Amino acid sequence: MHSHSLHQWTHDHVFLGAAHDRNERRTWLVVALTAVMMVAEIVGGSMFGSMALMADGWHMSTHAAALAIAALAYRFARAHAHDARFSFGTGKLGELAAFSSAIILAMIALFIGYESVTRLVAPVTIAFAEALPIAVLGLVVNLASALLLHDGGHHHHQTHDHDDDHHDDHGHDHHHDHSHHGHHDSNLRAAYVHVMADALTSVLAIAALLAGRFYGLSWMDPAMGVVGAVVILSWSWSLIRSAGSVLLDAIPDPSLLVTVRERLEVDGDKVADLHLWRLGPGHTGVIAAIVSDNPQAPDAYKQRLAEVAGLSHVTVEVQRCLHHAEAA
C-alpha cells in the first residue's frame, strides 16, 4: 500500500473546546484588568496607610499570576494542537492549568486566613474612608471580569461531524466524531473562580470597612477575612477534585458509560472491556472490546454509538466468543 493512500485514514487529534479562541482572548483581557487593579490597590494602600488594602493588592497579584497561567495554557494548547508528541492532543492542558490554579487559590486562602487571625489578635489601624473607594472600584473590576469569563464553555454548542472509518485485520475501528457538546472548560472555570474569589473578598472588605467606619467595629475586617478564606478554600477544593479527576482519566459521566454499554450490548454481544475518558472540553474518548458469537465489522458497532453526542476517537475491538468457536 502506498503511503499517500493512508492519508484518508489518518486523523488529527485536536480536542480543544468549541470556544477556545474566544475564551483565550477574554482571559488575557481579564489578566490586564486584574494587573491594573492590583497596582491601584498596592499604591493606594501605601498612600493611605491601609494594610488591608495593600494585602488585598498583593493577594490580587497572585490571582493575576493564576489567570496568566490560564491564558498561557490556552495559547500553548492551540500552538501544539497538531503536535504528534501528544498522543491525544492538548485538550487536557486546561485541566492541568486549572489544577495548578486551584493549588494557588488554596495557598491564597490559607494566607488570608493566617493574616486575618493575626489581625484579630493584634488589630491594625485602618484608614476606612480612604480605603473604601478603592475597595468599591476593585469590586466593579472583578464583576466586569466575571461577566467576561461567565463560563463561555456552556455556550456555543456546535457540532462538526467528521467521521473517518478504519478497519484492519484485528477488527479495530477508529471513529472521530468531533462533537462540541456542552462540557465545561475547566481552565475557564478556574479563571472564573479566581475572579469570583476576588469579588468575594472585595464585598467582605467593603462590608468590614463600612462597619468599621460607621459603627467602630474594627474587628469585622479580620473576621470577614476568615469567612472569605473558608469560602475560597471550599471553591479551591471543588476545582482540585474536578480537574484532578480528568487528569487521572476518571469516567467523565457515569450515565454516559451506561448509555454506551447499553448501545453496544445488543443481540447477545457483550462488552468485555470499556474505557471512557475526557480528551478535552466536549470530547470523550472511548475504547471498547466486544465479545460476540456472531462478530460483525467494527463499523457496525460504531454505528450504534453514532447518535451519542460528544464521543471522539472511538476505538472498537471485536473478538469471537471462544466457547462458540470451540463448538463450531
Coordinates of C-alpha atoms in Angstrom, one line a residue:
M1 CA 0.0 0.0 0.0
H2 CA 1.4 3.4 -0.9
S3 CA 1.9 5.8 1.9
H4 CA -0.1 8.6 0.3
S5 CA -3.2 6.3 0.2
L6 CA -3.1 6.3 4.0
H7 CA -4.0 10.0 4.2
Q8 CA -7.8 9.4 4.2
W9 CA -7.4 7.2 7.2
T10 CA -5.1 9.5 9.1
H11 CA -6.8 11.6 11.9
D12 CA -5.8 14.7 13.7
H13 CA -6.1 14.8 17.4
V14 CA -7.4 18.3 18.1
F15 CA -9.8 18.1 21.1
L16 CA -9.9 21.8 22.0
G17 CA -13.2 23.4 23.2
A18 CA -15.6 25.0 20.7
A19 CA -15.0 28.5 22.2
H20 CA -11.2 28.0 22.8
D21 CA -10.0 31.2 20.9
R22 CA -12.8 33.3 22.4
N23 CA -12.0 32.1 25.9
E24 CA -8.3 32.8 25.4
R25 CA -9.0 36.4 24.3
R26 CA -11.3 37.1 27.3
T27 CA -8.8 35.6 29.7
W28 CA -6.0 37.8 28.5
L29 CA -8.3 40.9 28.9
V30 CA -9.1 39.9 32.5
V31 CA -5.3 39.4 33.2
A32 CA -4.8 43.0 32.1
L33 CA -7.7 44.3 34.2
T34 CA -6.5 42.4 37.3
A35 CA -3.0 43.7 36.9
V36 CA -4.1 47.3 36.7
M37 CA -6.4 46.9 39.7
M38 CA -3.6 45.2 41.6
V39 CA -1.2 48.2 41.1
A40 CA -4.0 50.6 42.1
E41 CA -4.6 48.7 45.4
I42 CA -1.0 48.5 46.3
V43 CA -0.3 52.1 45.5
G44 CA -3.5 53.2 47.3
G45 CA -2.7 51.1 50.3
S46 CA 0.8 52.7 50.6
M47 CA -0.6 56.2 50.2
F48 CA -3.4 55.8 52.8
G49 CA -1.6 53.6 55.2
S50 CA -4.1 50.8 54.7
M51 CA -2.5 47.5 55.4
A52 CA -5.8 45.8 54.5
L53 CA -5.8 47.3 51.0
M54 CA -2.1 46.6 50.4
A55 CA -2.7 43.0 51.5
D56 CA -5.6 42.7 49.1
G57 CA -3.4 44.2 46.3
W58 CA -0.6 41.6 46.8
H59 CA -3.2 38.8 47.1
M60 CA -4.6 40.1 43.8
S61 CA -1.2 39.8 42.2
T62 CA -1.3 36.0 42.9
H63 CA -4.7 35.9 41.1
A64 CA -3.1 37.8 38.2
A65 CA -0.4 35.1 38.0
A66 CA -3.0 32.3 38.1
L67 CA -5.1 34.0 35.4
A68 CA -1.9 34.3 33.3
I69 CA -1.4 30.5 33.7
A70 CA -4.9 30.0 32.3
A71 CA -4.3 32.3 29.4
L72 CA -0.9 30.7 28.6
A73 CA -2.5 27.3 28.8
Y74 CA -4.9 28.3 26.0
R75 CA -2.1 29.6 23.9
F76 CA 0.1 26.5 24.4
A77 CA -2.8 24.2 23.7
R78 CA -3.6 26.0 20.5
A79 CA 0.1 26.2 19.4
H80 CA 0.7 22.5 19.9
A81 CA -2.7 21.2 18.9
H82 CA -1.2 19.3 16.0
D83 CA 2.0 18.2 17.8
A84 CA 2.5 14.4 17.3
R85 CA 4.2 14.2 20.7
F86 CA 0.9 14.4 22.4
S87 CA -0.9 11.1 21.8
F88 CA -4.4 12.5 22.4
G89 CA -3.7 16.2 21.6
T90 CA -3.5 19.1 24.1
G91 CA -7.2 19.2 25.1
K92 CA -6.4 18.3 28.7
L93 CA -3.9 21.1 29.2
G94 CA -6.7 23.3 30.5
E95 CA -7.2 20.8 33.3
L96 CA -3.5 20.9 34.2
A97 CA -3.7 24.7 34.4
A98 CA -6.9 24.6 36.4
F99 CA -5.4 22.2 38.9
S100 CA -2.3 24.4 39.3
S101 CA -4.6 27.5 39.7
A102 CA -6.6 25.7 42.3
I103 CA -3.4 25.0 44.3
I104 CA -2.5 28.7 44.1
L105 CA -6.1 29.6 45.2
A106 CA -5.8 27.3 48.3
M107 CA -2.5 29.0 49.2
I108 CA -4.1 32.4 48.9
A109 CA -7.0 31.3 51.1
L110 CA -4.5 30.0 53.8
F111 CA -2.6 33.2 53.6
I112 CA -5.7 35.3 54.0
G113 CA -6.8 33.1 56.9
Y114 CA -3.5 33.5 58.7
E115 CA -3.3 37.2 58.2
S116 CA -6.9 37.6 59.4
V117 CA -6.3 35.6 62.6
T118 CA -3.1 37.6 63.2
R119 CA -5.1 40.8 63.0
L120 CA -7.8 39.6 65.3
V121 CA -5.2 39.0 67.9
A122 CA -3.2 42.2 67.1
P123 CA -5.5 44.8 65.4
V124 CA -4.0 47.3 63.0
T125 CA -5.3 50.8 62.3
I126 CA -7.3 51.1 59.1
A127 CA -8.0 54.4 57.1
F128 CA -11.6 53.4 56.4
A129 CA -12.7 56.5 54.4
E130 CA -9.7 56.4 52.0
A131 CA -9.7 52.6 51.6
L132 CA -13.5 52.3 50.8
P133 CA -13.5 53.9 47.2
I134 CA -10.6 51.7 46.1
A135 CA -12.4 48.6 47.5
V136 CA -15.5 49.5 45.6
L137 CA -13.5 50.1 42.4
G138 CA -12.0 46.6 43.0
L139 CA -15.4 45.1 43.2
V140 CA -16.5 46.8 39.9
V141 CA -13.4 45.4 38.1
N142 CA -14.0 41.9 39.5
L143 CA -17.6 41.9 38.5
A144 CA -16.7 43.1 35.0
S145 CA -14.1 40.3 34.8
A146 CA -16.6 37.8 36.0
L147 CA -19.1 38.8 33.2
L148 CA -16.3 38.4 30.6
L149 CA -15.5 34.9 31.9
H150 CA -19.0 33.7 32.7
D151 CA -18.5 30.1 31.6
G152 CA -18.3 30.5 27.8
G153 CA -17.8 26.8 27.8
H154 CA -21.5 26.3 28.3
H155 CA -22.4 28.2 25.2
H156 CA -21.7 27.9 21.5
H157 CA -23.0 24.3 21.2
Q158 CA -21.6 23.5 17.8
T159 CA -21.4 20.0 16.2
H160 CA -18.9 19.3 13.5
D161 CA -19.2 15.7 12.2
H162 CA -16.0 14.4 10.7
D163 CA -16.3 10.6 10.6
D164 CA -13.4 8.5 9.4
D165 CA -13.5 4.7 9.5
H166 CA -10.5 2.4 9.6
H167 CA -10.6 -1.3 9.6
D168 CA -7.7 -3.7 10.0
D169 CA -7.1 -7.4 10.4
H170 CA -7.6 -7.2 14.1
G171 CA -11.1 -5.7 13.8
H172 CA -10.2 -2.2 15.1
D173 CA -12.2 0.8 14.1
H174 CA -11.1 4.4 14.7
H175 CA -14.0 6.9 14.5
H176 CA -13.8 10.6 15.0
D177 CA -16.9 12.5 15.8
H178 CA -15.6 15.9 16.6
S179 CA -18.6 17.0 18.6
H180 CA -18.5 20.0 20.8
H181 CA -21.0 19.1 23.4
G182 CA -21.7 21.4 26.4
H183 CA -18.9 20.1 28.6
H184 CA -17.4 22.8 30.8
D185 CA -14.0 24.3 30.2
S186 CA -12.1 23.7 33.4
N187 CA -9.4 26.3 32.5
L188 CA -12.1 29.0 32.1
R189 CA -13.8 27.8 35.2
A190 CA -10.5 28.2 37.1
A191 CA -10.1 31.7 35.9
Y192 CA -13.7 32.5 36.8
V193 CA -13.3 31.1 40.3
H194 CA -10.2 33.3 40.8
V195 CA -12.2 36.4 39.8
M196 CA -15.2 35.4 42.0
A197 CA -12.8 34.9 44.9
D198 CA -11.5 38.4 44.3
A199 CA -15.1 39.7 44.1
L200 CA -16.0 37.9 47.4
T201 CA -13.0 39.4 49.2
S202 CA -14.0 42.9 47.9
V203 CA -17.6 42.5 49.1
L204 CA -16.4 41.4 52.5
A205 CA -13.8 44.2 52.6
I206 CA -16.4 46.8 51.8
A207 CA -18.8 45.4 54.5
A208 CA -16.0 45.4 57.0
L209 CA -14.8 48.9 56.1
L210 CA -18.4 50.3 56.4
A211 CA -18.9 48.6 59.7
G212 CA -15.6 49.9 60.9
R213 CA -16.2 53.5 59.7
F214 CA -19.8 54.0 60.9
Y215 CA -20.0 51.6 63.9
G216 CA -16.5 51.3 65.1
L217 CA -16.4 47.5 64.6
S218 CA -12.8 47.2 63.6
W219 CA -12.8 43.5 64.4
M220 CA -15.1 43.0 61.4
D221 CA -12.2 43.4 58.9
P222 CA -10.2 40.4 60.1
A223 CA -13.4 38.4 60.8
M224 CA -14.6 38.8 57.2
G225 CA -11.1 37.7 56.2
V226 CA -11.6 34.4 58.0
V227 CA -15.0 33.9 56.3
G228 CA -13.5 34.7 52.9
A229 CA -10.7 32.2 53.5
V230 CA -13.1 29.4 54.3
V231 CA -15.3 30.1 51.2
I232 CA -12.2 30.3 48.9
L233 CA -10.8 27.1 50.3
S234 CA -14.1 25.3 49.5
W235 CA -14.0 26.6 45.9
S236 CA -10.4 25.5 45.6
W237 CA -11.1 22.0 46.8
S238 CA -14.0 21.7 44.3
L239 CA -11.7 22.8 41.5
I240 CA -8.9 20.4 42.6
R241 CA -11.3 17.5 42.6
S242 CA -12.9 18.2 39.2
A243 CA -9.6 18.9 37.4
G244 CA -7.8 16.1 39.2
S245 CA -10.4 13.6 38.1
V246 CA -9.9 14.5 34.4
L247 CA -6.1 14.3 34.8
L248 CA -6.5 10.8 36.2
D249 CA -8.7 9.8 33.3
A250 CA -11.8 9.2 35.6
I251 CA -15.0 8.4 33.9
P252 CA -16.5 11.8 33.0
D253 CA -20.1 10.8 33.3
P254 CA -21.4 7.5 34.8
S255 CA -24.7 7.8 32.8
L256 CA -22.7 8.1 29.6
L257 CA -20.9 4.9 30.5
V258 CA -24.3 3.1 30.9
T259 CA -25.6 4.5 27.6
V260 CA -22.5 3.3 25.7
R261 CA -22.7 -0.1 27.2
E262 CA -26.4 -0.5 26.5
R263 CA -26.0 0.5 22.9
L264 CA -23.2 -1.9 22.3
E265 CA -24.7 -4.9 24.1
V266 CA -27.3 -5.8 21.5
D267 CA -28.2 -9.3 20.1
G268 CA -26.1 -11.2 22.5
D269 CA -23.0 -9.1 22.1
K270 CA -21.2 -8.4 25.4
V271 CA -18.8 -5.6 26.3
A272 CA -15.7 -7.3 27.8
D273 CA -13.8 -4.0 28.4
L274 CA -14.9 -0.4 28.2
H275 CA -12.9 2.8 28.8
L276 CA -14.3 6.4 28.7
W277 CA -12.2 9.4 29.5
R278 CA -12.1 13.1 28.7
L279 CA -9.9 14.3 25.9
G280 CA -10.8 17.9 26.1
P281 CA -13.9 20.2 26.6
G282 CA -16.7 18.5 24.8
H283 CA -14.6 15.4 23.8
T284 CA -14.9 12.0 25.4
G285 CA -12.6 9.2 24.2
V286 CA -13.9 5.6 24.0
I287 CA -12.1 2.2 23.8
A288 CA -14.4 -0.8 23.8
A289 CA -13.7 -4.6 23.5
I290 CA -16.7 -6.6 22.2
V291 CA -17.1 -10.4 22.5
S292 CA -19.7 -11.9 20.2
D293 CA -21.0 -15.3 19.0
N294 CA -21.5 -13.6 15.6
P295 CA -19.0 -10.8 15.4
Q296 CA -19.6 -8.0 12.9
A297 CA -17.3 -5.5 11.4
P298 CA -16.2 -2.7 13.8
D299 CA -18.2 -0.2 11.7
A300 CA -21.5 -1.9 12.8
Y301 CA -20.7 -1.3 16.5
K302 CA -19.6 2.3 15.7
Q303 CA -22.9 3.0 14.1
R304 CA -24.7 2.0 17.4
L305 CA -22.8 4.9 19.0
A306 CA -23.2 7.4 16.2
E307 CA -26.0 9.3 17.9
V308 CA -24.3 9.6 21.3
A309 CA -23.1 13.2 21.4
G310 CA -19.6 14.2 22.5
L311 CA -17.8 10.9 21.6
S312 CA -14.4 11.4 19.9
H313 CA -11.7 8.9 18.9
V314 CA -13.8 5.8 19.3
T315 CA -11.8 2.6 19.1
V316 CA -13.7 -0.8 18.9
E317 CA -12.1 -4.2 19.1
V318 CA -14.2 -7.3 18.2
Q319 CA -13.5 -10.9 19.4
R320 CA -15.4 -14.1 18.6
C321 CA -16.7 -15.9 21.7
L322 CA -14.2 -18.8 22.4
H323 CA -17.0 -21.2 23.5
H324 CA -18.9 -20.6 20.2
A325 CA -15.7 -21.1 18.2
E326 CA -14.8 -24.4 20.0
A327 CA -18.4 -25.7 19.5
A328 CA -18.1 -25.0 15.8

